[in-house]
Short mmCIF file of C-alpha atoms in Angstrom, two decimals:
data_model
loop_
_atom_site.label_atom_id
_atom_site.label_comp_id
_atom_site.label_asym_id
_atom_site.label_seq_id
_atom_site.Cartn_x
_atom_site.Cartn_y
_atom_site.Cartn_z
CA MET A 4 44.47 -21.41 103.88
CA ILE A 5 42.49 -19.44 106.45
CA PHE A 6 44.80 -18.17 108.19
CA ASN A 7 42.14 -17.89 111.77
CA PRO A 8 39.73 -19.71 111.22
CA THR A 9 38.66 -18.84 114.69
CA ALA A 10 38.21 -15.19 113.93
CA GLU A 11 36.83 -15.75 110.23
CA CYS A 12 35.08 -18.29 110.29
CA MET A 13 32.99 -17.27 113.27
CA PRO A 14 29.50 -17.33 113.41
CA THR A 15 27.58 -14.14 112.38
CA GLU A 16 25.97 -13.79 115.89
CA GLU A 17 29.33 -14.99 117.67
CA ARG A 18 30.80 -11.93 115.76
CA LYS A 19 28.01 -9.41 116.33
CA ALA A 20 28.25 -9.87 120.57
CA LEU A 21 32.19 -9.47 120.00
CA GLN A 22 32.22 -6.11 118.28
CA LEU A 23 30.07 -4.56 120.84
CA LYS A 24 32.21 -5.16 122.97
CA LYS A 25 35.44 -4.19 121.16
CA LEU A 26 33.15 -0.96 120.46
CA GLN A 27 31.98 -0.35 123.50
CA GLU A 28 35.82 -0.86 124.65
CA THR A 29 37.17 1.74 122.04
CA VAL A 30 34.44 4.47 122.22
CA SER A 31 35.11 4.21 125.89
CA ARG A 32 38.92 4.74 124.95
CA ALA A 33 38.28 8.06 122.46
CA TYR A 34 35.83 9.73 125.59
CA LYS A 35 38.73 9.53 128.52
CA ASN A 36 41.44 9.23 126.49
CA CYS A 37 41.17 11.86 123.21
CA ALA A 38 40.10 15.21 123.69
CA PHE A 39 38.96 16.16 120.24
CA TYR A 40 36.61 12.46 120.53
CA LYS A 41 35.43 13.85 124.00
CA ASP A 42 34.35 16.96 123.08
CA LYS A 43 33.22 15.80 119.37
CA LEU A 44 30.97 13.18 121.42
CA ASP A 45 29.57 15.85 123.93
CA ARG A 46 28.24 18.06 121.88
CA ALA A 47 26.06 15.42 120.32
CA GLY A 48 25.03 14.53 123.14
CA ILE A 49 26.26 11.05 123.15
CA LYS A 50 28.30 9.45 126.33
CA PRO A 51 29.94 5.57 126.29
CA ASP A 52 27.39 4.18 127.92
CA ASP A 53 25.06 5.27 125.62
CA ILE A 54 26.27 2.57 122.97
CA ARG A 55 23.93 -0.58 123.92
CA SER A 56 23.55 -1.82 120.88
CA LEU A 57 25.55 -1.94 117.06
CA GLU A 58 22.87 -0.01 116.02
CA ASP A 59 23.58 2.50 118.45
CA ILE A 60 26.75 3.49 116.11
CA ALA A 61 24.11 5.02 114.38
CA ARG A 62 24.04 8.22 116.60
CA ILE A 63 28.59 8.73 116.64
CA PRO A 64 29.13 11.57 114.66
CA PHE A 65 31.28 11.23 111.51
CA THR A 66 34.42 11.44 111.37
CA THR A 67 36.27 14.04 108.41
CA LYS A 68 39.58 13.47 106.39
CA ASP A 69 39.20 17.04 107.66
CA GLU A 70 38.80 16.44 110.89
CA LEU A 71 41.72 14.76 110.74
CA ARG A 72 44.06 17.40 108.71
CA GLU A 73 43.01 19.68 111.52
CA THR A 74 44.42 17.02 114.45
CA TYR A 75 47.83 17.22 113.28
CA PRO A 76 50.22 15.71 114.42
CA TYR A 77 48.80 13.97 117.83
CA GLY A 78 45.71 15.23 118.17
CA LEU A 79 43.93 11.53 117.48
CA LEU A 80 46.21 9.67 120.37
CA SER A 81 44.01 8.47 122.58
CA VAL A 82 47.17 6.97 124.42
CA PRO A 83 50.58 8.25 125.81
CA LEU A 84 53.13 9.37 123.04
CA SER A 85 55.51 6.84 124.64
CA GLU A 86 53.60 3.90 123.18
CA ILE A 87 53.17 4.87 120.32
CA LYS A 88 56.01 2.46 118.25
CA GLU A 89 55.48 3.48 114.90
CA ILE A 90 54.20 6.13 112.85
CA HIS A 91 53.21 7.12 109.16
CA THR A 92 51.26 9.41 107.22
CA SER A 93 49.59 10.32 103.80
CA SER A 94 50.99 11.96 101.22
CA GLY A 95 50.09 15.16 101.84
CA THR A 96 49.99 16.57 98.92
CA THR A 97 46.61 18.18 98.96
CA GLY A 98 47.57 19.66 102.20
CA ILE A 99 48.12 19.02 105.65
CA PRO A 100 48.88 15.54 105.92
CA VAL A 101 46.76 12.81 107.82
CA VAL A 102 48.74 10.48 110.63
CA GLY A 103 48.75 6.28 111.24
CA ALA A 104 49.96 6.21 114.56
CA TYR A 105 50.45 2.42 115.87
CA THR A 106 50.79 0.64 119.65
CA GLU A 107 52.74 -2.28 120.00
CA HIS A 108 48.91 -3.94 120.19
CA ASP A 109 47.89 -1.83 116.29
CA LEU A 110 51.36 -3.69 114.61
CA LYS A 111 50.19 -6.76 115.92
CA MET A 112 46.65 -6.29 114.69
CA TRP A 113 47.85 -5.20 111.26
CA GLY A 114 50.57 -8.19 110.68
CA GLU A 115 47.70 -9.94 111.91
CA SER A 116 44.70 -8.65 109.02
CA ALA A 117 47.39 -7.85 106.03
CA ALA A 118 48.19 -11.67 106.58
CA ARG A 119 44.99 -13.07 106.61
CA CYS A 120 44.57 -10.74 103.40
CA LEU A 121 48.38 -12.79 101.64
CA ALA A 122 46.34 -16.15 102.98
CA MET A 123 43.35 -15.55 101.93
CA THR A 124 44.70 -15.55 97.60
CA GLY A 125 46.55 -18.94 98.24
CA ALA A 126 49.54 -17.02 99.76
CA THR A 127 51.66 -19.59 102.55
CA ARG A 128 55.09 -19.67 104.68
CA ASP A 129 56.36 -21.43 101.49
CA ASP A 130 55.81 -17.96 99.49
CA VAL A 131 58.53 -15.51 98.65
CA ILE A 132 56.51 -11.75 97.95
CA GLN A 133 58.55 -9.28 95.83
CA ASN A 134 56.32 -6.40 97.71
CA GLY A 135 56.42 -3.23 95.60
CA TYR A 136 54.69 -0.73 97.55
CA GLY A 137 56.87 1.98 99.17
CA TYR A 138 58.58 2.02 102.09
CA GLY A 139 58.58 4.75 104.75
CA LEU A 140 56.33 6.70 105.84
CA PHE A 141 53.30 5.28 103.46
CA THR A 142 51.49 2.57 105.03
CA GLY A 143 51.83 0.27 102.13
CA GLY A 144 55.47 -0.95 102.28
CA LEU A 145 55.99 -1.75 105.34
CA GLY A 146 52.35 -2.87 105.39
CA ILE A 147 52.17 -5.89 103.61
CA HIS A 148 55.58 -6.28 104.90
CA HIS A 149 54.06 -6.72 108.72
CA GLY A 150 51.72 -9.40 106.81
CA GLY A 151 54.24 -11.51 105.47
CA ARG A 152 56.17 -11.73 108.39
CA THR A 153 53.58 -12.99 110.71
CA LEU A 154 52.04 -15.48 107.56
CA GLY A 155 55.86 -16.66 108.02
CA ALA A 156 56.69 -15.45 104.61
CA THR A 157 59.86 -14.57 102.61
CA VAL A 158 59.44 -10.74 102.22
CA ILE A 159 61.31 -9.45 99.39
CA PRO A 160 61.72 -5.42 100.48
CA ILE A 161 61.99 -3.77 97.17
CA SER A 162 59.58 -1.22 97.77
CA ALA A 163 58.26 0.93 94.46
CA GLY A 164 60.79 1.63 91.10
CA ASN A 165 63.63 0.05 89.44
CA THR A 166 61.64 -1.95 87.18
CA PRO A 167 64.71 -3.49 86.00
CA ARG A 168 65.82 -4.91 89.42
CA HIS A 169 61.78 -6.01 89.98
CA LEU A 170 61.77 -8.65 86.70
CA GLN A 171 65.89 -9.75 88.05
CA MET A 172 64.09 -10.06 91.24
CA ILE A 173 61.53 -12.43 90.07
CA LYS A 174 63.37 -14.48 87.32
CA ASP A 175 66.40 -15.11 89.82
CA PHE A 176 64.51 -15.38 93.41
CA GLY A 177 61.44 -17.07 92.69
CA THR A 178 59.21 -14.52 93.14
CA THR A 179 55.46 -16.36 94.30
CA THR A 180 53.35 -13.07 95.11
CA LEU A 181 54.40 -9.77 93.25
CA THR A 182 52.80 -6.52 95.52
CA CYS A 183 52.49 -3.26 94.24
CA THR A 184 49.28 -0.74 92.72
CA PRO A 185 47.58 -1.49 89.35
CA SER A 186 48.92 0.71 86.64
CA TYR A 187 52.75 -0.69 88.07
CA ALA A 188 51.96 -4.03 87.20
CA LEU A 189 51.29 -3.52 83.71
CA TYR A 190 53.86 -1.70 83.52
CA LEU A 191 56.23 -4.46 84.58
CA ALA A 192 54.41 -7.01 82.15
CA GLU A 193 54.94 -4.21 79.21
CA ALA A 194 58.85 -3.90 80.72
CA ALA A 195 59.08 -7.42 80.55
CA GLN A 196 57.93 -8.25 77.46
CA GLU A 197 59.98 -5.50 76.13
CA ALA A 198 63.56 -7.38 78.20
CA GLY A 199 61.91 -10.65 76.35
CA LEU A 200 61.59 -12.58 79.88
CA ASP A 201 58.84 -14.78 79.51
CA LEU A 202 56.75 -14.58 82.71
CA LYS A 203 55.67 -18.30 81.71
CA GLU A 204 58.62 -19.44 82.67
CA THR A 205 59.32 -17.77 86.32
CA LYS A 206 57.35 -18.91 89.65
CA LEU A 207 55.34 -15.82 89.66
CA CYS A 208 51.32 -17.03 90.22
CA ARG A 209 49.53 -13.82 92.27
CA GLY A 210 49.59 -10.90 92.47
CA LEU A 211 47.67 -8.02 94.56
CA PHE A 212 47.38 -4.67 93.67
CA GLY A 213 45.56 -1.83 95.36
CA ALA A 214 46.29 1.76 96.76
CA GLU A 215 44.07 3.22 93.40
CA PRO A 216 40.99 2.70 91.96
CA TRP A 217 40.91 -0.20 88.42
CA SER A 218 38.34 -1.86 87.27
CA GLU A 219 37.89 -5.72 86.04
CA ASN A 220 39.12 -5.02 82.75
CA MET A 221 41.71 -4.01 84.29
CA ARG A 222 42.52 -6.90 86.26
CA LEU A 223 42.10 -8.89 83.12
CA GLN A 224 44.90 -7.25 81.27
CA ILE A 225 47.27 -8.07 84.53
CA GLU A 226 46.39 -11.73 84.70
CA LYS A 227 46.99 -12.19 81.10
CA ARG A 228 49.90 -10.40 80.76
CA LEU A 229 52.10 -11.00 83.77
CA ASN A 230 50.18 -14.77 83.59
CA ILE A 231 48.91 -14.67 87.54
CA LYS A 232 45.93 -14.49 88.86
CA ALA A 233 45.26 -10.69 89.82
CA TYR A 234 43.44 -10.10 93.75
CA ASP A 235 42.12 -6.44 95.06
CA ILE A 236 43.47 -5.62 98.21
CA TYR A 237 42.03 -2.65 100.07
CA GLY A 238 43.23 -0.35 103.43
CA LEU A 239 44.10 3.43 103.58
CA THR A 240 46.04 5.45 106.26
CA GLU A 241 43.77 7.03 108.67
CA ILE A 242 41.95 2.79 109.24
CA VAL A 243 46.06 0.84 109.34
CA GLY A 244 47.22 0.58 105.88
CA PRO A 245 46.81 -2.14 103.60
CA GLY A 246 44.88 -5.54 105.16
CA VAL A 247 41.74 -4.24 106.18
CA ALA A 248 40.02 -6.32 103.44
CA CYS A 249 41.00 -8.44 100.78
CA GLU A 250 39.63 -10.62 98.02
CA CYS A 251 39.91 -14.35 98.06
CA THR A 252 40.95 -17.26 96.26
CA GLU A 253 36.88 -16.85 94.27
CA GLN A 254 37.46 -13.39 93.45
CA HIS A 255 34.18 -12.02 94.50
CA GLY A 256 34.61 -9.25 96.91
CA LEU A 257 37.23 -8.35 99.77
CA HIS A 258 36.00 -10.00 102.74
CA VAL A 259 36.27 -7.28 105.44
CA GLN A 260 38.14 -8.52 108.64
CA GLU A 261 34.74 -7.58 111.28
CA ASP A 262 37.27 -8.18 114.50
CA PHE A 263 39.01 -5.12 113.76
CA PHE A 264 36.84 -3.03 111.73
CA TYR A 265 33.66 -2.56 111.54
CA PRO A 266 31.74 -1.10 108.01
CA GLU A 267 28.40 0.88 107.84
CA ILE A 268 27.38 2.06 103.98
CA ILE A 269 25.40 5.58 104.36
CA ASP A 270 23.74 7.57 101.94
CA PRO A 271 26.39 10.65 101.64
CA GLU A 272 23.82 13.26 100.41
CA THR A 273 21.80 12.31 103.79
CA GLY A 274 24.22 10.48 106.11
CA GLU A 275 21.96 7.64 106.86
CA VAL A 276 22.39 4.36 107.64
CA LEU A 277 22.46 1.71 104.28
CA PRO A 278 20.70 -1.58 104.51
CA GLU A 279 23.05 -4.27 103.15
CA GLY A 280 23.18 -4.57 99.22
CA GLU A 281 22.53 -1.02 98.66
CA LYS A 282 25.02 1.45 97.16
CA GLY A 283 26.69 4.53 99.06
CA GLU A 284 29.52 5.53 100.93
CA LEU A 285 31.82 3.12 102.94
CA VAL A 286 32.55 4.16 106.13
CA PHE A 287 34.84 2.18 108.18
CA THR A 288 35.39 2.54 113.15
CA THR A 289 38.54 1.04 114.06
CA ILE A 290 37.21 -1.55 117.19
CA ASP A 291 40.81 -3.24 117.63
CA LYS A 292 43.40 -0.06 117.31
CA THR A 293 44.32 1.47 120.25
CA GLY A 294 46.99 4.12 119.65
CA ALA A 295 44.50 6.11 117.39
CA PRO A 296 41.27 5.12 117.25
CA LEU A 297 39.07 6.19 114.35
CA LEU A 298 34.60 6.64 114.64
CA ARG A 299 32.57 6.00 112.28
CA TYR A 300 35.48 7.28 109.77
CA ARG A 301 34.06 8.77 105.80
CA THR A 302 36.15 7.16 103.10
CA LYS A 303 34.33 8.80 100.20
CA ASP A 304 34.78 5.72 98.38
CA ILE A 305 31.99 4.86 97.09
CA THR A 306 30.47 0.47 97.07
CA TYR A 307 27.93 -1.80 98.90
CA LEU A 308 27.82 -4.63 101.42
CA PHE A 309 26.61 -8.19 101.22
CA ARG A 310 27.39 -11.30 103.20
CA GLU A 311 25.87 -14.62 100.96
CA PRO A 312 27.84 -17.82 102.16
CA CYS A 313 31.37 -18.14 99.80
CA ALA A 314 32.92 -20.79 99.13
CA CYS A 315 35.97 -20.16 100.90
CA GLY A 316 34.28 -20.32 104.08
CA ARG A 317 34.78 -17.93 105.53
CA THR A 318 31.30 -16.08 106.97
CA THR A 319 33.20 -12.01 106.98
CA VAL A 320 30.86 -9.38 105.53
CA ARG A 321 32.56 -8.49 101.75
CA ILE A 322 32.77 -4.87 100.02
CA HIS A 323 32.07 -5.21 96.08
CA ARG A 324 35.04 -3.50 94.53
CA LEU A 325 35.13 0.14 94.38
CA MET A 326 32.60 2.02 91.97
CA GLY A 327 35.31 5.32 92.52
CA ARG A 328 35.60 8.08 95.25
CA ASN A 329 33.18 10.76 95.91
CA ASP A 330 35.74 12.91 95.65
CA ASP A 331 36.92 11.36 92.22
CA MET A 332 33.90 12.14 90.94
CA LEU A 333 33.37 14.41 87.79
CA ILE A 334 30.55 17.06 86.74
CA ILE A 335 31.00 17.50 83.47
CA ARG A 336 27.95 19.47 82.79
CA GLY A 337 25.79 18.39 85.00
CA VAL A 338 26.38 14.42 84.23
CA ASN A 339 28.53 11.96 87.19
CA VAL A 340 30.94 10.16 85.63
CA PHE A 341 33.87 8.10 87.69
CA PRO A 342 37.62 7.76 86.13
CA SER A 343 36.39 4.08 86.85
CA GLN A 344 33.86 4.43 84.21
CA ILE A 345 36.01 5.37 81.75
CA GLU A 346 38.67 2.61 82.71
CA GLU A 347 36.02 0.22 82.10
CA ILE A 348 34.90 1.41 78.80
CA LEU A 349 38.74 1.71 77.48
CA ALA A 350 39.48 -1.47 79.19
CA ALA A 351 36.88 -3.85 77.10
CA THR A 352 37.99 -1.86 73.82
CA LYS A 353 40.21 -3.82 71.27
CA GLY A 354 43.61 -2.26 70.10
CA LEU A 355 43.48 0.08 73.51
CA GLN A 356 46.37 0.39 75.80
CA PRO A 357 45.44 0.71 79.22
CA HIS A 358 47.53 3.51 80.07
CA TYR A 359 45.83 7.15 79.78
CA GLN A 360 44.56 10.27 81.46
CA ILE A 361 41.79 12.16 81.15
CA ILE A 362 41.76 16.05 80.98
CA VAL A 363 38.92 18.46 81.86
CA ASP A 364 38.96 21.89 80.93
CA ARG A 365 36.51 25.06 80.97
CA THR A 366 36.15 26.50 77.62
CA GLY A 367 35.48 29.91 76.52
CA ASN A 368 31.92 30.46 76.86
CA HIS A 369 31.87 28.61 80.50
CA LEU A 370 31.72 25.03 79.02
CA ASP A 371 33.45 21.48 80.62
CA SER A 372 35.10 19.74 78.15
CA ILE A 373 36.29 16.72 78.81
CA GLU A 374 39.87 14.82 76.35
CA LEU A 375 40.76 11.05 76.61
CA ARG A 376 43.91 10.93 75.85
CA VAL A 377 45.19 6.67 75.02
CA GLU A 378 47.81 4.47 74.14
CA VAL A 379 46.58 2.31 71.01
CA ASP A 380 48.94 -0.77 70.09
CA GLU A 381 51.99 -0.75 68.36
CA SER A 382 50.44 -2.10 65.26
CA ILE A 383 47.36 0.00 64.65
CA PHE A 384 49.30 3.09 65.64
CA SER A 385 51.80 2.27 62.47
CA ASP A 386 48.81 1.34 60.66
CA GLU A 387 46.33 3.61 58.51
CA THR A 388 44.81 6.08 59.46
CA LYS A 389 40.98 4.80 58.63
CA LYS A 390 41.74 1.73 61.26
CA MET A 391 42.63 4.87 63.32
CA GLU A 392 39.41 7.04 63.11
CA ALA A 393 37.40 4.05 62.37
CA ILE A 394 38.48 3.53 66.57
CA ARG A 395 37.79 7.28 68.09
CA GLN A 396 34.28 7.09 66.41
CA ASN A 397 33.61 3.86 67.97
CA LEU A 398 35.30 4.89 71.95
CA ALA A 399 33.76 8.25 70.93
CA GLU A 400 30.16 6.64 70.99
CA ILE A 401 29.95 4.35 73.47
CA ILE A 402 31.20 6.76 76.24
CA LYS A 403 28.34 9.08 74.67
CA SER A 404 26.19 6.08 74.71
CA ARG A 405 26.37 5.04 78.10
CA LEU A 406 27.68 7.82 80.10
CA GLY A 407 25.87 10.41 78.49
CA ILE A 408 28.83 12.97 78.34
CA ASN A 409 30.98 14.03 74.54
CA THR A 410 33.44 12.96 74.62
CA LYS A 411 37.21 14.21 72.85
CA ILE A 412 38.96 11.02 71.36
CA THR A 413 42.80 11.31 71.06
CA LEU A 414 44.49 8.40 70.67
CA MET A 415 48.53 8.29 71.27
CA GLU A 416 51.58 6.39 70.61
CA PRO A 417 52.56 3.52 72.37
CA LYS A 418 54.47 4.41 75.86
CA SER A 419 53.88 8.16 75.74
CA ILE A 420 52.08 8.58 78.48
CA GLU A 421 54.22 9.11 81.39
CA ARG A 422 54.58 5.98 83.47
CA SER A 423 53.88 5.68 87.54
CA ILE A 424 55.74 4.01 89.99
CA GLY A 425 53.56 4.28 92.44
CA LYS A 426 49.50 6.06 91.87
CA ALA A 427 49.08 6.59 88.58
CA GLN A 428 47.87 10.69 87.49
CA ARG A 429 44.39 9.51 85.91
CA VAL A 430 42.29 12.83 85.89
CA ILE A 431 44.31 16.33 85.29
CA ASP A 432 41.71 18.82 86.00
CA ARG A 433 42.05 22.16 84.82
CA ARG A 434 38.77 24.18 85.28
CA LYS A 435 38.75 26.58 88.02
CA ILE A 436 36.21 25.68 90.11
#
């Protein structure tokens, strides 16, 4: 199902003309009504009239998360506060929270964007969506809620946590679509097995998972354990929340809602715009957001854009599944490593559970060390030590061969690593750097 064929199947050249018009309006609005952007553009020597083509967007300076924190709480507003109808923020666990402010227009746009994403995965007004993202200031819960309502589906606002209730609702209410973090989806599968609930006997058939990086192999595990098709959905508080992009039923890249969000890929070191197909940092400009538009926001997410025809019929550009984040990247003795690379290896190794932690430390001789703690299957853990040692050595050799780092492997008892109802804490960095 295509929720909005006019927007999602628009010819590329027609869409570019629409994007330019919206970009010009957004830059003009931000310049006239937001002191932060007027000052930023003035310092760069840019006036709204200078944006005459989509390529001119490269003249606009980037916006960073640190700058968003500096504008807390209302410094990015481009409308009077009386026009703001909903406010969300990031958790603020690493500093001052980032604020997302929405006008009535923005909420309708968000609902439309999220509804398109749900429809991409096959959901319709006849579906029952069990929304396991957290409600409140986090954008996940209400973003999916707005989308489900716009789609016309039945939405169960269960939020995160209370796993027994989740399983009960899936069974009793005929849930067809599950939305939550991928790590929590695996936890639900584990809990269902322990409770003796055969998910094959329920109506659950699809899941939309995001808010944390996850690998292709983790997708396969989720699909097998929950007996569903698992789709990747992308969004971030700074832009709008869930609904920026999503996989369709082809599961080959995430379609971007290009009439709402203009994507670029840049070299993270130089800031140079890279052509489609080249890997780099994802940058977004909101071209249909009125309350607090963002110009060229650096997401820190690493991916690439591609525009080959999709069998689903949509003509929008797609982003490859995220390969990691600039700020998640670990540098171990000069080697760059993304946690997602380690997860990919773990998910492909027999005998291991998809629950792990990466402990990074610095030894007395000032050298970096890395320990990988990963749970093993119940049958392996209770088996002979010889088999455990073989798995440990094999895993260490694979990581060394593929990633170029020596890793201490600690095989853990099943269920010994703490589960999370939201984003899983995969990395613990104890270095003082």
